[in-house]
Amino acid sequence: MTAVWGWTFVLVKDAVTQYPTLPFLQVRFALALVVVALLVRRLPTRRELRVGAVVGTVLAGGYLAQTAGLTMTSPGNAGLITGLFVVFTPLLNRLFGAPIRWWTWAATLLSLVGLVVLTGGPSGMGLGDVLVLACAVLFALHIVLLGRWSPGLPPGPLALVQMASCTVIFSAGGTWSLRAPTAAVWFAIVITGVFASAFGFYIQTWSQGFISPNRTALILATEPAWALAAAVVLAGQRLGLLQAIGAALVLGAIVGHELASLKFEVHEPSPP
């Protein structure tokens, strides 16, 4: 699943150069909603509605920031910066009383240095990079909230409400510019809507009922590497020496953080 998510950075970048961002997200998540509804086939309870609506709103904000950012930055940069949610997850988990380990602080510092080098210095960081960075924070918050609230709730209806929340939010801003997508845009919509959204978040919602937010971030840590590989192989992105060093620092921070977590961290119990 992380390989699919990594590949979608190139797909979405190509699609939103031909089609408006909000309508693209509107159709993508409407398709995801239909797929999850066919899988679930029941209405959510009030508690599932409350939790799913809040978590889904955070998810929608993350995707809006990421997709808008992709129109202004490269898919490789977007994938690497999005991957920083791995580092941000334990930082945000502190809001619920979880401790922040020394390796999280070290990875945060290393990743920020890598980000500055990757984008050519503070003055080289464009609006697209900043938007994707905001996306990484929101994705981390999404993981933390799911980890705290999803245990005890069935994953299907919770994923359904998340997809519905995204669809409603994107429809509110995207319907006015909605038009028939081209075949290439439809291909991107189907891949991202069915596999990256419907199946991806159904599986994530299910798994977070059993494992901690930090462990979820570990499983998702390979996504930025897949995104960079797809950008180089499929989109022809080339990295200069400084960009390559920055990319290596960001990837090193992400992977090093998770390896340190495996080695040093006491296994956390599942959230109540």
Coordinates of N, CA and C in Angstrom, one line a residue, residues 19-28 30 64 165-181:
Y19 N -6.3 19.4 -14.7 CA -7.7 19.5 -14.1 C -7.6 20.2 -12.8
P20 N -8.6 21.0 -12.4 CA -8.6 21.8 -11.2 C -8.5 20.9 -9.9
T21 N -7.8 21.4 -8.9 CA -7.5 20.7 -7.7 C -8.8 20.2 -7.0
L22 N -9.6 21.1 -6.6 CA -10.8 20.8 -5.8 C -11.8 19.8 -6.5
P23 N -12.1 20.0 -7.8 CA -12.9 19.0 -8.5 C -12.2 17.6 -8.6
F24 N -10.9 17.6 -8.7 CA -10.2 16.4 -8.7 C -10.4 15.6 -7.4
L25 N -10.2 16.4 -6.3 CA -10.4 15.7 -5.0 C -11.8 15.4 -4.7
Q26 N -12.8 16.2 -5.2 CA -14.2 15.9 -5.1 C -14.5 14.6 -5.7
V27 N -14.1 14.4 -7.0 CA -14.5 13.1 -7.7 C -13.7 12.0 -7.1
R28 N -12.5 12.2 -6.7 CA -11.7 11.1 -6.1 C -12.3 10.6 -4.9
A30 N -15.4 11.1 -3.8 CA -16.8 10.6 -4.1 C -16.7 9.1 -4.6
L64 N -6.0 18.5 0.8 CA -6.1 19.8 0.1 C -4.7 20.5 0.1
S165 N -16.9 12.8 4.7 CA -16.5 14.1 5.1 C -15.7 14.8 4.1
C166 N -14.7 14.1 3.5 CA -13.8 14.6 2.5 C -14.6 15.0 1.3
T167 N -15.6 14.1 0.9 CA -16.4 14.4 -0.3 C -17.2 15.7 -0.1
V168 N -17.8 15.8 1.0 CA -18.7 17.0 1.3 C -17.8 18.3 1.3
I169 N -16.7 18.3 1.9 CA -15.8 19.4 2.0 C -15.3 19.8 0.6
F170 N -14.8 18.9 -0.2 CA -14.3 19.2 -1.5 C -15.4 19.6 -2.4
S171 N -16.6 19.0 -2.3 CA -17.7 19.4 -3.1 C -18.2 20.9 -2.9
A172 N -18.0 21.3 -1.6 CA -18.4 22.7 -1.3 C -17.6 23.7 -2.1
G173 N -16.3 23.4 -2.4 CA -15.5 24.3 -3.1 C -15.2 23.9 -4.5
G174 N -15.5 22.7 -4.9 CA -15.1 22.2 -6.2 C -16.2 22.1 -7.3
T175 N -17.5 22.1 -6.8 CA -18.6 21.8 -7.8 C -18.7 22.9 -8.8
W176 N -18.4 24.1 -8.5 CA -18.6 25.2 -9.4 C -17.7 25.1 -10.6
S177 N -16.5 24.4 -10.5 CA -15.6 24.3 -11.6 C -15.5 22.8 -12.1
L178 N -16.5 22.0 -11.7 CA -16.5 20.6 -12.1 C -16.7 20.5 -13.6
R179 N -15.9 19.6 -14.2 CA -16.1 19.3 -15.7 C -15.7 17.9 -15.9
A180 N -16.0 17.4 -17.1 CA -15.7 16.0 -17.4 C -14.2 15.8 -17.5
P181 N -13.6 14.9 -16.7 CA -12.2 14.6 -16.8 C -11.8 13.9 -18.1

